[in-house]
mmCIF file of C-alpha atoms and ligand atoms in Angstrom:
data_model
loop_
_atom_site.group_PDB
_atom_site.id
_atom_site.type_symbol
_atom_site.label_atom_id
_atom_site.label_comp_id
_atom_site.label_asym_id
_atom_site.label_seq_id
_atom_site.Cartn_x
_atom_site.Cartn_y
_atom_site.Cartn_z
ATOM 1 C CA ASN A 1 27.699 -51.303 -34.418
ATOM 2 C CA CYS A 2 29.050 -48.865 -37.125
ATOM 3 C CA GLY A 3 25.476 -48.483 -38.432
ATOM 4 C CA GLY A 4 24.103 -48.044 -34.841
ATOM 5 C CA LEU A 5 27.000 -45.315 -34.233
ATOM 6 C CA GLY A 6 26.092 -43.503 -37.457
ATOM 7 C CA THR A 7 22.596 -43.328 -36.408
ATOM 8 C CA SER A 8 23.659 -41.984 -32.972
ATOM 9 C CA GLU A 9 25.613 -39.389 -34.807
ATOM 10 C CA ASN A 10 22.852 -38.399 -37.006
ATOM 11 C CA GLU A 11 20.560 -38.262 -34.007
ATOM 12 C CA PHE A 12 23.269 -36.363 -32.047
ATOM 13 C CA GLN A 13 23.699 -33.882 -35.036
ATOM 14 C CA ARG A 14 19.881 -33.433 -35.262
ATOM 15 C CA LEU A 15 19.546 -32.918 -31.501
ATOM 16 C CA SER A 16 22.440 -30.351 -31.534
ATOM 17 C CA GLY A 17 20.975 -28.582 -34.468
ATOM 18 C CA GLU A 18 17.595 -28.459 -32.585
ATOM 19 C CA ASN A 19 19.392 -27.207 -29.472
ATOM 20 C CA SER A 20 20.918 -24.459 -31.300
ATOM 21 C CA LYS A 21 17.819 -23.582 -32.905
ATOM 22 C CA HIS A 22 16.010 -23.294 -29.566
ATOM 23 C CA LYS A 23 18.867 -21.224 -28.225
ATOM 24 C CA GLN A 24 18.653 -18.737 -31.099
ATOM 25 C CA GLN A 25 14.976 -18.564 -30.663
ATOM 26 C CA GLN A 26 15.168 -17.887 -27.001
ATOM 27 C CA GLN A 27 17.894 -15.380 -27.490
ATOM 28 C CA SER A 28 15.851 -13.587 -30.267
ATOM 29 C CA ALA A 29 12.914 -13.818 -27.853
ATOM 30 C CA GLU A 30 14.901 -12.242 -25.034
ATOM 31 C CA THR A 31 16.153 -9.462 -27.295
ATOM 32 C CA SER A 32 12.847 -8.748 -28.525
ATOM 33 C CA GLN A 33 11.593 -8.659 -24.883
ATOM 34 C CA ARG A 34 14.556 -6.281 -23.945
ATOM 35 C CA LYS A 35 13.609 -4.119 -26.997
ATOM 36 C CA ARG A 36 10.143 -3.949 -26.218
ATOM 37 C CA LYS A 37 10.747 -3.216 -22.396
ATOM 38 C CA GLN A 38 13.126 -0.380 -23.525
ATOM 39 C CA GLN A 39 10.434 1.100 -25.753
ATOM 40 C CA GLU A 40 7.670 0.831 -23.224
ATOM 41 C CA PRO A 41 7.369 3.771 -20.744
ATOM 42 C CA PRO A 42 8.743 2.734 -17.342
ATOM 43 C CA GLN A 43 5.989 1.974 -14.922
ATOM 44 C CA THR A 44 5.128 4.875 -12.433
ATOM 45 C CA PRO A 45 5.004 3.963 -8.773
ATOM 46 C CA MET A 46 1.271 4.161 -8.725
ATOM 47 C CA GLU A 47 1.220 1.606 -11.658
ATOM 48 C CA LYS A 48 3.941 -0.627 -9.944
ATOM 49 C CA TYR A 49 1.936 -0.853 -6.800
ATOM 50 C CA LYS A 50 -1.294 -1.135 -8.593
ATOM 51 C CA MET A 51 -2.925 1.879 -6.896
ATOM 52 C CA LYS A 52 -5.861 3.667 -8.483
ATOM 53 C CA TYR A 53 -5.951 6.393 -5.832
ATOM 54 C CA LEU A 54 -3.721 7.642 -3.023
ATOM 55 C CA TRP A 55 -4.490 7.872 0.703
ATOM 56 C CA VAL A 56 -3.621 11.242 2.461
ATOM 57 C CA THR A 57 -1.570 9.060 4.805
ATOM 58 C CA ASN A 58 0.717 7.867 1.927
ATOM 59 C CA LEU A 59 1.678 11.347 1.400
ATOM 60 C CA CYS A 60 2.176 11.956 4.979
ATOM 61 C CA SER A 61 4.507 8.783 5.254
ATOM 62 C CA GLN A 62 6.499 10.526 2.372
ATOM 63 C CA THR A 63 7.172 13.579 4.331
ATOM 64 C CA TRP A 64 8.738 11.280 7.012
ATOM 65 C CA CYS A 65 10.925 9.415 4.740
ATOM 66 C CA GLU A 66 10.003 8.656 0.926
ATOM 67 C CA GLN A 67 12.479 5.800 0.998
ATOM 68 C CA GLN A 68 11.056 4.174 4.047
ATOM 69 C CA MET A 69 7.544 4.423 2.737
ATOM 70 C CA VAL A 70 8.727 2.478 -0.485
ATOM 71 C CA TYR A 71 10.392 -0.034 1.629
ATOM 72 C CA GLU A 72 7.237 -0.391 3.697
ATOM 73 C CA PHE A 73 5.370 -1.248 0.483
ATOM 74 C CA GLU A 74 7.900 -3.857 -0.973
ATOM 75 C CA LEU A 75 9.050 -5.499 2.372
ATOM 76 C CA PRO A 76 6.200 -5.428 4.680
ATOM 77 C CA GLU A 77 7.637 -8.336 6.748
ATOM 78 C CA PHE A 78 10.317 -6.023 7.941
ATOM 79 C CA ILE A 79 7.575 -3.824 9.713
ATOM 80 C CA GLU A 80 8.209 -4.200 13.420
ATOM 81 C CA PRO A 81 5.442 -5.876 15.554
ATOM 82 C CA GLU A 82 5.355 -3.000 17.985
ATOM 83 C CA LYS A 83 4.414 -0.551 15.259
ATOM 84 C CA SER A 84 1.732 -2.785 14.013
ATOM 85 C CA GLU A 85 0.678 -3.165 17.791
ATOM 86 C CA ALA A 86 0.562 0.681 18.217
ATOM 87 C CA MET A 87 -1.384 1.090 15.141
ATOM 88 C CA ASN A 88 -4.065 -1.252 16.339
ATOM 89 C CA THR A 89 -4.364 0.400 19.732
ATOM 90 C CA GLY A 90 -4.494 3.878 17.896
ATOM 91 C CA SER A 91 -7.321 2.473 15.825
ATOM 92 C CA SER A 92 -9.169 1.267 18.850
ATOM 93 C CA ILE A 93 -9.118 4.663 20.642
ATOM 94 C CA HIS A 94 -10.417 6.170 17.265
ATOM 95 C CA LEU A 95 -13.089 3.683 17.137
ATOM 96 C CA ALA A 96 -14.221 4.378 20.696
ATOM 97 C CA ARG A 97 -14.520 8.059 19.926
ATOM 98 C CA GLU A 98 -16.287 7.302 16.622
ATOM 99 C CA LEU A 99 -18.877 5.390 18.794
ATOM 100 C CA GLU A 100 -19.673 8.268 21.069
ATOM 101 C CA VAL A 101 -21.443 10.033 18.160
ATOM 102 C CA HIS A 102 -22.903 7.190 16.232
ATOM 103 C CA ASP A 103 -23.502 3.686 16.048
ATOM 104 C CA LEU A 104 -21.676 1.297 13.404
ATOM 105 C CA VAL A 105 -23.825 -0.792 11.072
ATOM 106 C CA SER A 106 -22.438 -3.527 8.919
ATOM 107 C CA VAL A 107 -23.263 -3.418 5.329
ATOM 108 C CA ALA A 108 -22.445 -6.543 2.942
ATOM 109 C CA THR A 109 -20.957 -5.411 -0.434
ATOM 110 C CA LYS A 110 -20.796 -7.242 -3.409
ATOM 111 C CA SER A 111 -18.575 -5.136 -5.730
ATOM 112 C CA ARG A 112 -16.032 -2.267 -5.661
ATOM 113 C CA GLU A 113 -18.931 -0.019 -6.583
ATOM 114 C CA ASP A 114 -20.836 -0.997 -3.477
ATOM 115 C CA SER A 115 -17.709 -0.210 -1.228
ATOM 116 C CA TRP A 116 -17.557 3.162 -2.641
ATOM 117 C CA ALA A 117 -21.324 3.679 -2.380
ATOM 118 C CA VAL A 118 -21.182 2.870 1.282
ATOM 119 C CA LYS A 119 -18.547 5.574 1.558
ATOM 120 C CA PHE A 120 -21.204 8.041 -0.134
ATOM 121 C CA ILE A 121 -23.829 7.130 2.120
ATOM 122 C CA ASN A 122 -21.637 7.863 5.145
ATOM 123 C CA VAL A 123 -21.211 11.254 3.628
ATOM 124 C CA LEU A 124 -24.784 11.701 2.956
ATOM 125 C CA SER A 125 -25.676 10.756 6.179
ATOM 126 C CA MET A 126 -23.282 13.316 7.880
ATOM 127 C CA ILE A 127 -24.179 16.551 5.896
ATOM 128 C CA PRO A 128 -27.515 17.075 7.608
ATOM 129 C CA VAL A 129 -25.757 16.617 11.137
ATOM 130 C CA LEU A 130 -23.125 19.453 10.101
ATOM 131 C CA GLN A 131 -25.922 21.417 8.629
ATOM 132 C CA SER A 132 -27.728 21.462 11.886
ATOM 133 C CA GLY A 133 -24.623 22.538 13.906
ATOM 134 C CA GLY A 134 -23.741 19.014 15.044
ATOM 135 C CA ARG A 135 -20.399 17.104 15.534
ATOM 136 C CA ILE A 136 -19.370 14.281 13.118
ATOM 137 C CA ARG A 137 -16.626 11.758 13.336
ATOM 138 C CA GLU A 138 -14.754 9.762 10.600
ATOM 139 C CA PHE A 139 -15.941 11.895 7.563
ATOM 140 C CA PRO A 140 -14.782 10.438 4.255
ATOM 141 C CA VAL A 141 -13.077 12.964 1.941
ATOM 142 C CA PHE A 142 -11.875 12.682 -1.485
ATOM 143 C CA GLY A 143 -11.069 14.544 -4.717
ATOM 144 C CA GLU A 144 -8.656 14.897 -7.553
ATOM 145 C CA LEU A 145 -5.461 16.930 -6.537
ATOM 146 C CA ASP A 146 -2.841 17.417 -8.968
ATOM 147 C CA GLY A 147 -4.250 15.015 -11.267
ATOM 148 C CA VAL A 148 -4.372 12.125 -8.747
ATOM 149 C CA LEU A 149 -7.482 10.917 -6.779
ATOM 150 C CA LEU A 150 -6.707 11.363 -3.088
ATOM 151 C CA VAL A 151 -8.879 9.876 -0.383
ATOM 152 C CA GLY A 152 -8.948 10.505 3.514
ATOM 153 C CA VAL A 153 -11.055 10.275 6.466
ATOM 154 C CA ILE A 154 -11.295 13.514 8.777
ATOM 155 C CA ASP A 155 -11.355 12.623 12.406
ATOM 156 C CA GLU A 156 -13.783 15.138 13.714
ATOM 157 C CA LEU A 157 -15.540 18.275 12.393
ATOM 158 C CA SER A 158 -17.697 20.445 14.734
ATOM 159 C CA TYR A 159 -18.243 24.138 15.354
ATOM 160 C CA SER A 160 -16.364 26.386 17.696
ATOM 161 C CA PRO A 161 -18.252 28.787 20.072
ATOM 162 C CA LYS A 162 -17.799 31.332 17.403
ATOM 163 C CA GLY A 163 -19.557 29.229 15.069
ATOM 164 C CA GLU A 164 -16.587 28.528 12.790
ATOM 165 C CA LEU A 165 -16.178 24.933 11.450
ATOM 166 C CA GLU A 166 -13.263 23.092 13.038
ATOM 167 C CA LEU A 167 -11.417 20.091 12.116
ATOM 168 C CA ARG A 168 -9.914 17.877 14.883
ATOM 169 C CA GLU A 169 -7.293 15.248 14.278
ATOM 170 C CA LEU A 170 -6.406 12.792 17.064
ATOM 171 C CA LYS A 171 -3.011 11.348 17.350
ATOM 172 C CA THR A 172 -2.208 8.752 19.790
ATOM 173 C CA ARG A 173 1.310 8.511 21.110
ATOM 174 C CA ARG A 174 3.389 5.544 22.392
ATOM 175 C CA SER A 175 5.281 7.926 24.874
ATOM 176 C CA PRO A 176 3.881 10.457 27.107
ATOM 177 C CA THR A 177 5.580 13.304 25.123
ATOM 178 C CA MET A 178 4.719 15.653 22.388
ATOM 179 C CA PRO A 179 6.152 14.739 18.975
ATOM 180 C CA THR A 180 9.257 16.152 17.290
ATOM 181 C CA SER A 181 8.952 18.986 14.989
ATOM 182 C CA ALA A 182 9.497 16.554 11.991
ATOM 183 C CA GLN A 183 6.434 14.373 13.178
ATOM 184 C CA LYS A 184 4.424 17.770 13.815
ATOM 185 C CA ARG A 185 5.096 18.820 10.212
ATOM 186 C CA SER A 186 3.870 15.477 8.665
ATOM 187 C CA ASN A 187 0.530 15.885 10.796
ATOM 188 C CA GLN A 188 0.089 19.478 9.840
ATOM 189 C CA PHE A 189 0.389 18.547 6.030
ATOM 190 C CA GLN A 190 -2.256 15.920 6.817
ATOM 191 C CA VAL A 191 -4.812 18.121 8.273
ATOM 192 C CA SER A 192 -4.101 20.738 5.460
ATOM 193 C CA LEU A 193 -4.719 18.244 2.792
ATOM 194 C CA TYR A 194 -8.114 17.168 4.445
ATOM 195 C CA LYS A 195 -9.018 20.751 4.306
ATOM 196 C CA LEU A 196 -8.051 21.160 0.585
ATOM 197 C CA LEU A 197 -10.199 18.095 -0.189
ATOM 198 C CA PHE A 198 -13.217 19.040 2.215
ATOM 199 C CA ASP A 199 -13.307 22.584 0.844
ATOM 200 C CA SER A 200 -13.390 21.566 -2.751
ATOM 201 C CA MET A 201 -15.937 19.145 -1.871
ATOM 202 C CA VAL A 202 -18.371 21.549 -0.405
ATOM 203 C CA SER A 203 -17.731 24.181 -3.129
ATOM 204 C CA GLY A 204 -18.967 21.707 -5.996
ATOM 205 C CA SER A 205 -15.721 20.785 -7.416
ATOM 206 C CA LEU A 206 -16.199 17.176 -7.116
ATOM 207 C CA GLN A 207 -17.304 15.734 -10.652
ATOM 208 C CA PRO A 208 -18.910 12.402 -11.062
ATOM 209 C CA ASP A 209 -16.555 11.580 -13.903
ATOM 210 C CA THR A 210 -13.501 11.885 -11.733
ATOM 211 C CA PHE A 211 -14.461 8.618 -9.948
ATOM 212 C CA ILE A 212 -15.269 6.683 -12.885
ATOM 213 C CA HIS A 213 -12.007 7.891 -14.739
ATOM 214 C CA HIS A 214 -9.717 7.167 -11.751
ATOM 215 C CA LEU A 215 -11.276 4.167 -10.273
ATOM 216 C CA HIS A 216 -12.407 2.431 -13.439
ATOM 217 C CA LEU A 217 -15.738 1.903 -11.929
ATOM 218 C CA ASN A 218 -18.995 0.745 -13.873
ATOM 219 C CA PRO A 219 -21.495 3.686 -13.612
ATOM 220 C CA GLU A 220 -24.207 1.169 -14.415
ATOM 221 C CA GLN A 221 -23.500 -1.482 -11.775
ATOM 222 C CA ALA A 222 -26.541 -2.448 -9.777
ATOM 223 C CA LEU A 223 -26.025 -1.586 -5.998
ATOM 224 C CA GLY A 224 -26.179 -4.949 -3.844
ATOM 225 C CA PRO A 225 -29.250 -5.604 -1.842
ATOM 226 C CA ASP A 226 -27.758 -4.673 1.483
ATOM 227 C CA VAL A 227 -26.368 -1.336 0.183
ATOM 228 C CA LYS A 228 -29.785 -0.472 -1.332
ATOM 229 C CA GLU A 229 -31.554 -1.282 1.869
ATOM 230 C CA HIS A 230 -29.158 0.698 3.942
ATOM 231 C CA ALA A 231 -29.589 3.669 1.406
ATOM 232 C CA SER A 232 -33.317 3.516 1.666
ATOM 233 C CA LYS A 233 -33.262 3.508 5.370
ATOM 234 C CA MET A 234 -31.298 6.921 5.119
ATOM 235 C CA GLY A 235 -34.128 8.160 2.834
ATOM 236 C CA LEU A 236 -31.887 7.749 -0.337
ATOM 237 C CA ILE A 237 -33.182 6.329 -3.647
ATOM 238 C CA ALA A 238 -30.572 4.858 -5.827
ATOM 239 C CA SER A 239 -30.489 1.727 -7.931
ATOM 240 C CA ASN A 240 -27.114 1.920 -9.384
ATOM 241 C CA PHE A 241 -23.628 3.395 -8.685
ATOM 242 C CA LYS A 242 -24.242 6.324 -10.976
ATOM 243 C CA ASP A 243 -27.264 7.317 -8.993
ATOM 244 C CA MET A 244 -25.454 7.282 -5.673
ATOM 245 C CA LEU A 245 -22.591 9.115 -7.239
ATOM 246 C CA GLU A 246 -24.600 11.943 -8.677
ATOM 247 C CA LEU A 247 -26.506 12.182 -5.437
ATOM 248 C CA THR A 248 -23.532 12.679 -3.575
ATOM 249 C CA CYS A 249 -21.873 15.273 -5.806
ATOM 250 C CA LEU A 250 -25.288 17.354 -5.885
ATOM 251 C CA ASN A 251 -25.934 17.169 -2.266
ATOM 252 C CA LEU A 252 -22.248 18.475 -1.476
ATOM 253 C CA THR A 253 -22.571 21.232 -3.912
ATOM 254 C CA TYR A 254 -25.921 22.452 -2.611
ATOM 255 C CA SER A 255 -25.319 21.610 1.069
ATOM 256 C CA ASP A 256 -24.322 25.192 1.940
ATOM 257 C CA LEU A 257 -21.560 23.849 4.187
ATOM 258 C CA PRO A 258 -18.855 26.306 5.093
ATOM 259 C CA MET A 259 -15.218 25.562 4.362
ATOM 260 C CA ILE A 260 -13.082 24.447 7.201
ATOM 261 C CA ASP A 261 -12.033 27.508 9.238
ATOM 262 C CA GLY A 262 -9.601 25.968 11.818
ATOM 263 C CA LEU A 263 -7.303 23.022 11.913
ATOM 264 C CA LYS A 264 -6.625 21.454 15.317
ATOM 265 C CA ILE A 265 -4.372 18.361 16.224
ATOM 266 C CA GLU A 266 -4.952 16.725 19.655
ATOM 267 C CA TYR A 267 -1.853 14.526 21.019
ATOM 268 C CA CYS A 268 -2.968 11.885 23.502
ATOM 269 C CA TYR A 269 -0.985 9.137 25.387
ATOM 270 C CA GLN A 270 -1.956 5.757 24.257
ATOM 271 C CA GLU A 271 -1.439 4.070 27.714
ATOM 272 C CA ASN A 272 -4.249 6.094 29.549
ATOM 273 C CA ASN A 273 -5.855 8.245 26.845
ATOM 274 C CA SER A 274 -4.678 11.643 28.571
ATOM 275 C CA LEU A 275 -4.292 14.678 26.551
ATOM 276 C CA LEU A 276 -0.656 15.626 26.034
ATOM 277 C CA GLY A 277 -1.346 18.706 24.067
ATOM 278 C CA CYS A 278 -3.488 20.371 21.250
ATOM 279 C CA GLU A 279 -1.708 22.211 18.461
ATOM 280 C CA VAL A 280 -3.604 24.884 16.217
ATOM 281 C CA VAL A 281 -2.311 24.629 12.561
ATOM 282 C CA CYS A 282 -2.039 27.613 10.469
ATOM 283 C CA PHE A 283 -2.968 26.775 6.796
ATOM 284 C CA LYS A 284 -0.740 28.105 4.248
ATOM 285 C CA SER A 285 -2.318 26.988 0.905
ATOM 286 C CA GLU A 286 0.774 27.881 -1.331
ATOM 287 C CA LEU A 287 3.057 25.863 0.889
ATOM 288 C CA VAL A 288 0.737 23.027 0.959
ATOM 289 C CA LEU A 289 0.511 22.766 -2.797
ATOM 290 C CA GLU A 290 4.110 23.074 -3.379
ATOM 291 C CA GLN A 291 4.907 20.201 -0.998
ATOM 292 C CA LEU A 292 1.794 18.282 -2.700
ATOM 293 C CA THR A 293 3.409 18.707 -6.172
ATOM 294 C CA PHE A 294 6.766 17.472 -5.045
ATOM 295 C CA HIS A 295 5.243 14.342 -3.506
ATOM 296 C CA MET A 296 3.049 13.614 -6.460
ATOM 297 C CA ALA A 297 6.023 13.849 -8.934
ATOM 298 C CA PHE A 298 7.366 10.682 -7.197
ATOM 299 C CA TRP A 299 3.954 8.873 -7.655
ATOM 300 C CA LYS A 300 3.801 9.953 -11.431
ATOM 301 C CA GLY A 301 7.406 8.691 -12.032
ATOM 302 C CA LEU A 302 8.754 12.195 -12.647
ATOM 303 C CA ARG A 303 11.548 11.867 -10.117
ATOM 304 C CA GLU A 304 13.547 9.113 -8.208
ATOM 305 C CA THR A 305 12.831 7.964 -4.800
ATOM 306 C CA GLN A 306 14.513 10.169 -2.202
ATOM 307 C CA GLY A 307 15.462 9.514 1.550
ATOM 308 C CA VAL A 308 15.937 11.749 4.166
ATOM 309 C CA ASP A 309 18.026 14.924 3.962
ATOM 310 C CA ILE A 310 21.502 14.892 5.718
ATOM 311 C CA GLU A 311 20.010 17.389 8.490
ATOM 312 C CA GLU A 312 17.327 14.553 9.246
ATOM 313 C CA ALA A 313 19.939 11.637 9.487
ATOM 314 C CA TRP A 314 18.889 11.007 12.950
ATOM 315 C CA LYS A 315 15.624 9.459 11.614
ATOM 316 C CA CYS A 316 17.734 6.607 10.180
ATOM 317 C CA ARG A 317 18.689 5.461 13.675
ATOM 318 C CA LYS A 318 15.359 4.264 14.452
ATOM 319 C CA CYS A 319 14.515 3.012 11.017
ATOM 320 C CA THR A 320 13.746 -0.654 10.517
ATOM 321 C CA PHE A 321 15.354 -0.603 7.058
ATOM 322 C CA SER A 322 18.649 1.165 7.938
ATOM 323 C CA ASN A 323 20.704 -2.020 7.494
ATOM 324 C CA ILE A 324 19.600 -2.359 3.970
ATOM 325 C CA CYS A 325 18.895 1.351 2.870
ATOM 326 C CA GLU A 326 20.522 2.118 -0.420
ATOM 327 C CA TRP A 327 19.851 5.965 0.161
ATOM 328 C CA ARG A 328 21.474 5.894 3.679
ATOM 329 C CA THR A 329 24.675 4.046 2.227
ATOM 330 C CA ARG A 330 24.823 5.648 -1.001
ATOM 331 C CA ASP A 331 23.773 9.345 -0.565
ATOM 332 C CA LEU A 332 23.835 10.015 3.272
ATOM 333 C CA ASP A 333 27.021 8.389 3.833
ATOM 334 C CA PHE A 334 28.484 9.914 0.869
ATOM 335 C CA ALA A 335 27.372 13.151 1.924
ATOM 336 C CA LYS A 336 28.467 12.716 5.687
ATOM 337 C CA GLY A 337 31.468 11.059 5.080
ATOM 338 C CA LYS A 338 30.292 8.445 7.783
ATOM 339 C CA ARG A 339 27.270 6.304 8.853
ATOM 340 C CA PRO A 340 24.644 8.243 11.008
ATOM 341 C CA LYS A 341 25.158 6.813 14.559
HETATM 342 FE FE1 SF4 B 401 14.896 6.850 5.275
HETATM 343 FE FE2 SF4 B 401 17.225 6.695 6.712
HETATM 344 FE FE3 SF4 B 401 15.315 4.660 6.786
HETATM 345 FE FE4 SF4 B 401 16.857 4.894 4.715
HETATM 346 S S1 SF4 B 401 17.612 4.621 6.689
HETATM 347 S S2 SF4 B 401 14.675 4.354 4.632
HETATM 348 S S3 SF4 B 401 16.894 6.948 4.706
HETATM 349 S S4 SF4 B 401 14.927 6.813 7.239
#
């Protein structure tokens, strides 16, 4: 028994020794991991959400409430079903308008390069329509602004009776009323960004390297058979992604298309598609660029997330995240001395 007990004690000591060795190893692994994390530069929001480019609409959500936009990324299950439903109805109205000017063709894509090539084919197919004075809808725009690749889709471009190029943005509303000035500001920023992107595209500022650099695409990637066929039907000869990219940049540079002269936002009631009002936006370049720099600072990790200002605390009343919002409880309540009712 004694011998047996001795063996157990030895065994116990051996196991205890191994355990404490494991614990030490684990602790040192945790310490070095912590140190490595401290040494590593913190992730920017673009890295955290794995975004290689931003949509214009991302920046517009920020103008409403940056904190809300962050919650929408991180807690999508919180988004109200009515909001998603309204977005779907809005998309259907946009689609109906798009079908008024052209048919939709479905093209099978086999790579990320293929998906971008299709966007470029859309641009290339619409340039001649604009050149001949026609109207186009759902025109893709892209370009580098403040060091970030920004992408959007212009609802409509056409010429006014005076021959000026006009952008029209359609906004569908759930209620038969015009939006608040805060909502209007966000929409004005959206169309102003579209103008910045479009103008730089037709003035030859778009460089093929910008796409390769930001999107990490392979310029030599061969286009898929469907994309190649679709391109050739449009009279475009391209075998790989680089061909399509260069063709697009060259066509835009030498298109002789004018810059956008006028910006209009049309508000429609979703229920019956009736027009609620049309707003003419005055483009103020300096103001737009200033706003852009402020928003991009967030994406580049140069500043913390911000919620609404105290004057706009009324936005929290309708916000899905108001019960969990740290900005509201920490900053707004502190500033107001009470919760927004
Ligand atoms: Fe923004 Fe207010 Fe919503 Fe917080 S509660 S996310 S501050 S709107």
